Amino acid sequence: MDGQPEPAKLPRPAGAASAIELRHLRYFVALADAGSFTRAAERMFIAQPTLSQQIRRLEEIVGAPLLQRRRDGVHLTKAGAVLLDASRAVLSLVDQEVNRTRQAAGLGRQRLRVVVPPGLPDALAVEAASMLKSAAAAADVEIVWMETPLDAEFSLIRQRRADAGLGWMTDSPEALPSPLDVMAIAEFEPDVWIPAAHVAARHGAISLAEMVHMDVIHGPRRAEPGTYDAWTRVLQTVNPRFEFTDPPLRHSLQMDLAFAATADRPTAVLTGPSVIAGSRPGLIRLPRPAITHEMVRVNLEQRPLTATAALVWSGDLPRTLQQILFDTAESITSPGPARQVGRQLKVLSLTATA
């Protein structure tokens, strides 16, 4: 014995699995997402005592505590984490099949929920959205657009709160957890702006070692959590104490440049992934008036900060929806060798076995 108390066990009635209702699972998922009974009850438009009663009933059916109530909200137990995963899968499958049933009855079309984060380069977002819209229309599928950030783990898709998303992959495709499938489109890198008086401005390039000794405005993290965290780790390999400086106001590049130019310390501005890796036009045009506040754009030596734009989706989707996503990724053009393909063979088998 290790002296640890035994986990509390609740009575488990006979036929427990059959006693679970979909509303129990929906309430449980809403509670896990909201983090508190108050917020979950508001989102589900039910009274808080009713929600508490239904969660207690679910715990009784399962026979084990599913969550811990703390001052900072509710936290899942190990059993709760397992049930949350299963609940998302069950609810997603039910929604998909009800949708298919309605379609068969002529009452509606299949839906595809696609996340397009707000920070994507315009050219990439426009092309991907246009291709998806055309492919979906040809298959008589309705696109539901979701404009929200995606983290590096594509949690919204993995948790089945979205079906697919266009975002930044900062690790290898093989590192993504099941059931995600991915096709990479192209590599992008950020723009770097530094004071014109900085020594690196003379030769148009700056190293990581030089940049980590400056304040670097980038963010906020909530806008692009995947690249924000990945690039922080890269910079911390040079200076373990490095942290980005979030802009005082998230307004525009010009405003960030103004804050950097008037800072007490040498300050750089790092954008999100914005240009195809390796492509450097000789001129960047800012909206009029073109005020750069004595800040100049430079290259980052050896291009250590890149992010791969990728289309990611759940491998549990119906084949029709997966084919739309695969065809879209295939049709998006990107220059030369920058294009990479992730788990393509698995998706290609759709056309062979359908």
CSV table of C-alpha atoms in Angstrom, one decimal:
chain,number,residue,atom,x,y,z
A,1,MET,CA,0.0,0.0,0.0
A,2,ASP,CA,1.3,3.5,-0.8
A,3,GLY,CA,-0.8,5.3,1.7
A,4,GLN,CA,-2.9,7.0,-0.9
A,5,PRO,CA,-6.7,7.0,-0.3
A,6,GLU,CA,-8.8,4.8,-2.5
A,7,PRO,CA,-10.8,6.8,-5.1
A,8,ALA,CA,-14.5,7.2,-4.1
A,9,LYS,CA,-16.8,4.9,-5.9
A,10,LEU,CA,-20.4,5.5,-6.5
A,11,PRO,CA,-23.1,2.8,-6.7
A,12,ARG,CA,-23.4,1.5,-10.3
A,13,PRO,CA,-26.9,0.3,-11.2
A,14,ALA,CA,-27.5,-2.7,-13.4
A,15,GLY,CA,-27.6,-1.8,-17.1
A,16,ALA,CA,-25.7,1.4,-16.5
A,17,ALA,CA,-24.6,2.0,-20.1
A,18,SER,CA,-28.2,1.8,-21.3
A,19,ALA,CA,-29.3,4.3,-18.7
A,20,ILE,CA,-27.1,7.0,-20.1
A,21,GLU,CA,-29.0,9.5,-22.2
A,22,LEU,CA,-27.6,11.9,-24.8
A,23,ARG,CA,-28.6,14.9,-22.7
A,24,HIS,CA,-26.3,13.6,-19.9
A,25,LEU,CA,-23.4,13.6,-22.4
A,26,ARG,CA,-24.3,17.1,-23.8
A,27,TYR,CA,-24.5,18.5,-20.3
A,28,PHE,CA,-21.2,16.9,-19.3
A,29,VAL,CA,-19.4,18.2,-22.4
A,30,ALA,CA,-20.8,21.7,-21.9
A,31,LEU,CA,-19.6,21.6,-18.3
A,32,ALA,CA,-16.1,20.5,-19.2
A,33,ASP,CA,-15.8,23.2,-21.9
A,34,ALA,CA,-17.2,26.0,-19.7
A,35,GLY,CA,-15.2,25.1,-16.6
A,36,SER,CA,-18.0,26.0,-14.1
A,37,PHE,CA,-21.6,25.0,-13.4
A,38,THR,CA,-22.7,28.6,-13.7
A,39,ARG,CA,-21.3,29.2,-17.2
A,40,ALA,CA,-22.4,25.8,-18.4
A,41,ALA,CA,-25.9,26.3,-17.2
A,42,GLU,CA,-26.1,29.7,-19.0
A,43,ARG,CA,-24.8,28.2,-22.3
A,44,MET,CA,-27.3,25.3,-22.1
A,45,PHE,CA,-30.2,27.6,-21.0
A,46,ILE,CA,-31.0,25.5,-18.0
A,47,ALA,CA,-31.1,26.2,-14.3
A,48,GLN,CA,-27.8,25.4,-12.4
A,49,PRO,CA,-29.5,23.0,-9.9
A,50,THR,CA,-30.9,21.0,-12.9
A,51,LEU,CA,-27.4,20.8,-14.4
A,52,SER,CA,-25.9,19.7,-11.0
A,53,GLN,CA,-28.6,17.1,-10.6
A,54,GLN,CA,-28.0,15.6,-14.1
A,55,ILE,CA,-24.2,15.5,-13.6
A,56,ARG,CA,-24.7,13.7,-10.3
A,57,ARG,CA,-27.0,11.3,-12.1
A,58,LEU,CA,-24.4,10.6,-14.7
A,59,GLU,CA,-21.8,9.9,-12.0
A,60,GLU,CA,-24.2,7.5,-10.4
A,61,ILE,CA,-24.7,5.7,-13.7
A,62,VAL,CA,-21.0,5.4,-14.4
A,63,GLY,CA,-20.2,4.5,-10.9
A,64,ALA,CA,-17.3,6.9,-10.4
A,65,PRO,CA,-16.7,10.6,-9.8
A,66,LEU,CA,-16.2,12.4,-13.1
A,67,LEU,CA,-15.0,15.8,-11.8
A,68,GLN,CA,-13.7,17.6,-8.8
A,69,ARG,CA,-15.2,20.9,-7.7
A,70,ARG,CA,-12.6,23.5,-6.7
A,71,ARG,CA,-12.5,27.2,-6.1
A,72,ASP,CA,-11.2,27.9,-9.6
A,73,GLY,CA,-13.9,25.7,-11.2
A,74,VAL,CA,-14.4,22.1,-12.1
A,75,HIS,CA,-11.5,19.7,-13.0
A,76,LEU,CA,-12.0,16.3,-14.6
A,77,THR,CA,-10.9,13.1,-12.9
A,78,LYS,CA,-9.1,10.4,-14.9
A,79,ALA,CA,-12.5,8.7,-15.4
A,80,GLY,CA,-14.0,12.1,-16.4
A,81,ALA,CA,-11.3,12.7,-19.1
A,82,VAL,CA,-12.0,9.3,-20.6
A,83,LEU,CA,-15.8,9.9,-20.7
A,84,LEU,CA,-15.3,13.4,-22.1
A,85,ASP,CA,-13.4,11.9,-25.1
A,86,ALA,CA,-16.1,9.2,-25.6
A,87,SER,CA,-18.9,11.8,-25.2
A,88,ARG,CA,-17.5,14.0,-27.9
A,89,ALA,CA,-17.2,11.0,-30.3
A,90,VAL,CA,-20.7,9.8,-29.6
A,91,LEU,CA,-22.3,13.3,-29.9
A,92,SER,CA,-20.4,14.0,-33.1
A,93,LEU,CA,-21.4,10.7,-34.6
A,94,VAL,CA,-25.1,11.2,-33.7
A,95,ASP,CA,-25.1,14.7,-35.2
A,96,GLN,CA,-23.5,13.5,-38.4
A,97,GLU,CA,-25.9,10.7,-38.8
A,98,VAL,CA,-29.0,12.8,-38.0
A,99,ASN,CA,-27.7,15.2,-40.6
A,100,ARG,CA,-27.4,12.4,-43.1
A,101,THR,CA,-30.9,11.2,-42.3
A,102,ARG,CA,-32.3,14.7,-42.8
A,103,GLN,CA,-30.5,14.9,-46.1
A,104,ALA,CA,-31.9,11.5,-47.2
A,105,ALA,CA,-35.4,12.8,-46.3
A,106,GLY,CA,-34.8,16.0,-48.4
A,107,LEU,CA,-34.8,18.2,-45.3
A,108,GLY,CA,-31.3,19.5,-45.4
A,109,ARG,CA,-27.7,19.1,-46.6
A,110,GLN,CA,-24.6,17.6,-45.0
A,111,ARG,CA,-22.6,20.3,-43.1
A,112,LEU,CA,-18.9,20.8,-42.9
A,113,ARG,CA,-17.7,23.0,-40.0
A,114,VAL,CA,-14.4,24.7,-41.1
A,115,VAL,CA,-12.2,26.9,-38.9
A,116,VAL,CA,-10.4,29.7,-40.7
A,117,PRO,CA,-8.3,31.6,-38.1
A,118,PRO,CA,-8.3,35.4,-38.4
A,119,GLY,CA,-4.5,35.7,-38.6
A,120,LEU,CA,-4.0,33.8,-41.8
A,121,PRO,CA,-2.4,35.6,-44.8
A,122,ASP,CA,-5.2,37.0,-46.9
A,123,ALA,CA,-4.0,35.2,-50.1
A,124,LEU,CA,-4.0,31.8,-48.4
A,125,ALA,CA,-7.3,32.3,-46.6
A,126,VAL,CA,-9.1,33.6,-49.7
A,127,GLU,CA,-7.8,30.7,-52.0
A,128,ALA,CA,-8.6,28.0,-49.5
A,129,ALA,CA,-12.1,29.4,-48.7
A,130,SER,CA,-12.9,29.7,-52.4
A,131,MET,CA,-11.7,26.2,-53.2
A,132,LEU,CA,-13.6,24.7,-50.3
A,133,LYS,CA,-16.8,26.6,-51.2
A,134,SER,CA,-16.6,25.3,-54.8
A,135,ALA,CA,-15.9,21.7,-53.8
A,136,ALA,CA,-18.7,21.7,-51.2
A,137,ALA,CA,-21.2,23.2,-53.7
A,138,ALA,CA,-20.4,20.5,-56.2
A,139,ALA,CA,-21.0,17.8,-53.5
A,140,ASP,CA,-24.2,19.6,-52.2
A,141,VAL,CA,-22.6,20.2,-48.8
A,142,GLU,CA,-23.1,23.2,-46.7
A,143,ILE,CA,-20.0,25.0,-45.2
A,144,VAL,CA,-20.3,26.4,-41.7
A,145,TRP,CA,-17.4,28.9,-41.3
A,146,MET,CA,-15.8,29.4,-37.9
A,147,GLU,CA,-13.4,32.3,-37.4
A,148,THR,CA,-11.4,31.5,-34.3
A,149,PRO,CA,-7.8,30.7,-33.5
A,150,LEU,CA,-6.4,27.1,-33.7
A,151,ASP,CA,-3.7,25.9,-31.4
A,152,ALA,CA,-0.8,23.6,-32.4
A,153,GLU,CA,-2.8,20.5,-31.4
A,154,PHE,CA,-5.8,21.6,-33.4
A,155,SER,CA,-7.9,20.9,-30.3
A,156,LEU,CA,-11.2,22.2,-31.7
A,157,ILE,CA,-11.0,19.5,-34.4
A,158,ARG,CA,-9.6,16.8,-32.1
A,159,GLN,CA,-12.4,17.5,-29.6
A,160,ARG,CA,-15.0,17.4,-32.5
A,161,ARG,CA,-16.2,20.9,-32.0
A,162,ALA,CA,-15.1,21.6,-35.6
A,163,ASP,CA,-14.7,19.2,-38.5
A,164,ALA,CA,-11.7,20.8,-40.3
A,165,GLY,CA,-9.5,23.8,-40.1
A,166,LEU,CA,-6.8,25.8,-41.9
A,167,GLY,CA,-3.9,26.5,-39.6
A,168,TRP,CA,-0.3,26.4,-38.7
A,169,MET,CA,1.6,23.1,-38.2
A,170,THR,CA,4.8,23.7,-36.2
A,171,ASP,CA,5.6,20.0,-35.8
A,172,SER,CA,5.8,17.0,-38.2
A,173,PRO,CA,2.4,15.6,-39.4
A,174,GLU,CA,3.2,12.3,-37.7
A,175,ALA,CA,3.1,14.1,-34.3
A,176,LEU,CA,-0.6,15.0,-34.6
A,177,PRO,CA,-2.8,12.7,-32.5
A,178,SER,CA,-5.5,10.4,-33.9
A,179,PRO,CA,-8.0,10.9,-35.5
A,180,LEU,CA,-6.5,13.9,-37.3
A,181,ASP,CA,-5.5,13.8,-40.9
A,182,VAL,CA,-3.4,16.6,-42.5
A,183,MET,CA,-2.2,17.9,-45.8
A,184,ALA,CA,0.5,20.6,-45.7
A,185,ILE,CA,0.2,23.4,-48.3
A,186,ALA,CA,3.3,25.7,-48.0
A,187,GLU,CA,5.8,27.1,-45.5
A,188,PHE,CA,5.4,30.7,-44.3
A,189,GLU,CA,7.7,32.9,-42.2
A,190,PRO,CA,7.2,36.2,-40.4
A,191,ASP,CA,8.3,39.7,-41.3
A,192,VAL,CA,10.9,41.2,-38.9
A,193,TRP,CA,11.1,45.0,-38.4
A,194,ILE,CA,13.9,46.6,-36.5
A,195,PRO,CA,15.0,50.2,-35.8
A,196,ALA,CA,16.8,51.7,-38.8
A,197,ALA,CA,19.7,52.7,-36.4
A,198,HIS,CA,20.3,49.0,-35.4
A,199,VAL,CA,23.6,47.6,-36.8
A,200,ALA,CA,21.7,44.7,-38.4
A,201,ALA,CA,19.7,47.1,-40.6
A,202,ARG,CA,22.9,47.9,-42.5
A,203,HIS,CA,23.1,44.5,-44.1
A,204,GLY,CA,19.4,43.7,-44.1
A,205,ALA,CA,19.5,40.6,-41.9
A,206,ILE,CA,19.4,39.8,-38.2
A,207,SER,CA,20.3,36.7,-36.3
A,208,LEU,CA,18.4,35.0,-33.4
A,209,ALA,CA,21.3,35.9,-31.1
A,210,GLU,CA,20.9,39.6,-31.9
A,211,MET,CA,17.1,39.5,-31.7
A,212,VAL,CA,16.8,37.9,-28.3
A,213,HIS,CA,18.7,40.8,-26.8
A,214,MET,CA,15.9,43.1,-28.0
A,215,ASP,CA,12.3,43.5,-26.9
A,216,VAL,CA,10.2,41.8,-29.5
A,217,ILE,CA,6.6,42.8,-30.0
A,218,HIS,CA,4.6,39.8,-31.2
A,219,GLY,CA,1.1,38.6,-30.3
A,220,PRO,CA,-1.1,38.5,-28.5
A,221,ARG,CA,-0.7,34.8,-27.9
A,222,ARG,CA,-4.5,34.2,-28.2
A,223,ALA,CA,-4.4,35.3,-31.8
A,224,GLU,CA,-1.9,32.6,-33.0
A,225,PRO,CA,-1.1,30.2,-30.0
A,226,GLY,CA,0.6,27.6,-32.1
A,227,THR,CA,3.3,29.7,-33.7
A,228,TYR,CA,3.5,32.0,-30.6
A,229,ASP,CA,4.5,29.0,-28.4
A,230,ALA,CA,6.7,27.3,-31.1
A,231,TRP,CA,8.7,30.4,-31.8
A,232,THR,CA,9.1,31.2,-28.1
A,233,ARG,CA,10.7,27.8,-27.7
A,234,VAL,CA,13.1,28.5,-30.6
A,235,LEU,CA,14.1,31.8,-29.2
A,236,GLN,CA,14.5,30.4,-25.7
A,237,THR,CA,17.2,27.9,-27.0
A,238,VAL,CA,19.3,31.0,-27.5
A,239,ASN,CA,18.2,32.9,-24.4
A,240,PRO,CA,16.2,30.8,-21.9
A,241,ARG,CA,14.7,33.9,-20.3
A,242,PHE,CA,13.3,35.3,-23.6
A,243,GLU,CA,9.6,36.3,-23.7
A,244,PHE,CA,7.7,38.1,-26.3
A,245,THR,CA,6.3,41.5,-25.6
A,246,ASP,CA,2.6,41.7,-26.5
A,247,PRO,CA,1.5,44.9,-28.3
A,248,PRO,CA,-0.2,47.4,-26.0
A,249,LEU,CA,-3.0,47.7,-28.6
A,250,ARG,CA,-3.8,45.0,-31.2
A,251,HIS,CA,-4.6,47.4,-34.0
A,252,SER,CA,-2.3,47.3,-37.0
A,253,LEU,CA,1.3,46.8,-38.1
A,254,GLN,CA,1.8,50.6,-38.2
A,255,MET,CA,0.8,51.0,-34.6
A,256,ASP,CA,3.1,48.2,-33.6
A,257,LEU,CA,6.0,50.0,-35.4
A,258,ALA,CA,5.1,53.2,-33.7
A,259,PHE,CA,5.3,51.6,-30.3
A,260,ALA,CA,8.6,49.9,-31.2
A,261,ALA,CA,10.2,53.1,-32.5
A,262,THR,CA,9.4,55.1,-29.3
A,263,ALA,CA,10.3,52.3,-26.8
A,264,ASP,CA,13.0,52.9,-24.2
A,265,ARG,CA,14.9,49.8,-25.3
A,266,PRO,CA,15.8,48.6,-28.8
A,267,THR,CA,12.6,46.9,-30.0
A,268,ALA,CA,11.7,44.6,-32.9
A,269,VAL,CA,8.3,43.8,-34.4
A,270,LEU,CA,7.7,40.2,-35.4
A,271,THR,CA,4.5,39.5,-37.4
A,272,GLY,CA,2.7,36.2,-37.6
A,273,PRO,CA,3.5,33.9,-40.6
A,274,SER,CA,2.9,36.2,-43.5
A,275,VAL,CA,5.1,35.5,-46.5
A,276,ILE,CA,6.0,32.3,-48.4
A,277,ALA,CA,9.3,31.1,-46.9
A,278,GLY,CA,12.3,32.2,-48.9
A,279,SER,CA,10.3,34.8,-50.9
A,280,ARG,CA,11.5,38.4,-50.3
A,281,PRO,CA,10.1,41.1,-52.5
A,282,GLY,CA,12.2,44.2,-52.7
A,283,LEU,CA,9.4,46.5,-51.5
A,284,ILE,CA,6.6,46.1,-49.0
A,285,ARG,CA,3.7,48.4,-49.4
A,286,LEU,CA,1.9,49.6,-46.2
A,287,PRO,CA,-1.5,51.2,-46.3
A,288,ARG,CA,-1.4,55.0,-46.9
A,289,PRO,CA,0.0,56.9,-45.3
A,290,ALA,CA,3.1,54.7,-45.4
A,291,ILE,CA,4.5,55.6,-42.0
A,292,THR,CA,7.3,53.2,-40.8
A,293,HIS,CA,8.6,55.4,-37.9
A,294,GLU,CA,12.2,54.8,-38.8
A,295,MET,CA,11.7,51.0,-38.7
A,296,VAL,CA,13.0,48.8,-41.5
A,297,ARG,CA,12.2,45.3,-42.6
A,298,VAL,CA,15.0,42.8,-42.5
A,299,ASN,CA,15.5,39.0,-43.1
A,300,LEU,CA,15.9,36.6,-40.3
A,301,GLU,CA,19.2,34.7,-40.8
A,302,GLN,CA,18.8,31.0,-41.7
A,303,ARG,CA,15.0,31.3,-41.5
A,304,PRO,CA,14.6,29.6,-38.1
A,305,LEU,CA,11.0,30.7,-37.7
A,306,THR,CA,8.7,29.0,-40.2
A,307,ALA,CA,5.3,27.5,-40.0
A,308,THR,CA,3.6,25.2,-42.4
A,309,ALA,CA,0.1,26.1,-43.5
A,310,ALA,CA,-2.0,23.0,-43.4
A,311,LEU,CA,-5.5,21.8,-43.9
A,312,VAL,CA,-6.4,19.4,-41.0
A,313,TRP,CA,-9.5,17.4,-40.5
A,314,SER,CA,-11.0,14.6,-38.5
A,315,GLY,CA,-10.4,11.1,-40.0
A,316,ASP,CA,-13.8,10.1,-38.5
A,317,LEU,CA,-15.7,12.3,-41.0
A,318,PRO,CA,-17.9,10.7,-43.7
A,319,ARG,CA,-16.0,9.9,-46.8
A,320,THR,CA,-17.8,12.6,-48.9
A,321,LEU,CA,-16.6,15.3,-46.5
A,322,GLN,CA,-13.1,14.0,-46.4
A,323,GLN,CA,-12.9,13.9,-50.2
A,324,ILE,CA,-13.9,17.6,-50.3
A,325,LEU,CA,-11.1,18.5,-48.0
A,326,PHE,CA,-8.5,16.4,-49.8
A,327,ASP,CA,-9.5,17.8,-53.2
A,328,THR,CA,-9.3,21.3,-51.8
A,329,ALA,CA,-5.8,20.8,-50.4
A,330,GLU,CA,-4.7,19.2,-53.7
A,331,SER,CA,-6.0,22.1,-55.7
A,332,ILE,CA,-4.4,24.9,-53.7
A,333,THR,CA,-1.3,26.1,-55.5
A,334,SER,CA,2.0,26.9,-53.8
A,335,PRO,CA,5.4,27.6,-55.4
A,336,GLY,CA,7.9,24.8,-56.0
A,337,PRO,CA,9.4,22.7,-53.3
A,338,ALA,CA,7.7,24.5,-50.4
A,339,ARG,CA,4.8,22.1,-50.8
A,340,GLN,CA,4.7,19.1,-48.6
A,341,VAL,CA,2.2,16.4,-48.1
A,342,GLY,CA,1.4,14.8,-44.7
A,343,ARG,CA,-0.7,11.7,-44.3
A,344,GLN,CA,-1.8,11.7,-47.9
A,345,LEU,CA,-1.8,8.0,-48.6
A,346,LYS,CA,-4.5,7.3,-46.0
A,347,VAL,CA,-6.8,9.9,-47.5
A,348,LEU,CA,-6.0,8.8,-51.1
A,349,SER,CA,-7.5,5.4,-50.2
A,350,LEU,CA,-10.9,7.0,-50.1
A,351,THR,CA,-11.1,7.1,-53.8
A,352,ALA,CA,-9.9,3.5,-54.1
A,353,THR,CA,-12.4,2.0,-51.7
A,354,ALA,CA,-15.4,4.2,-51.9
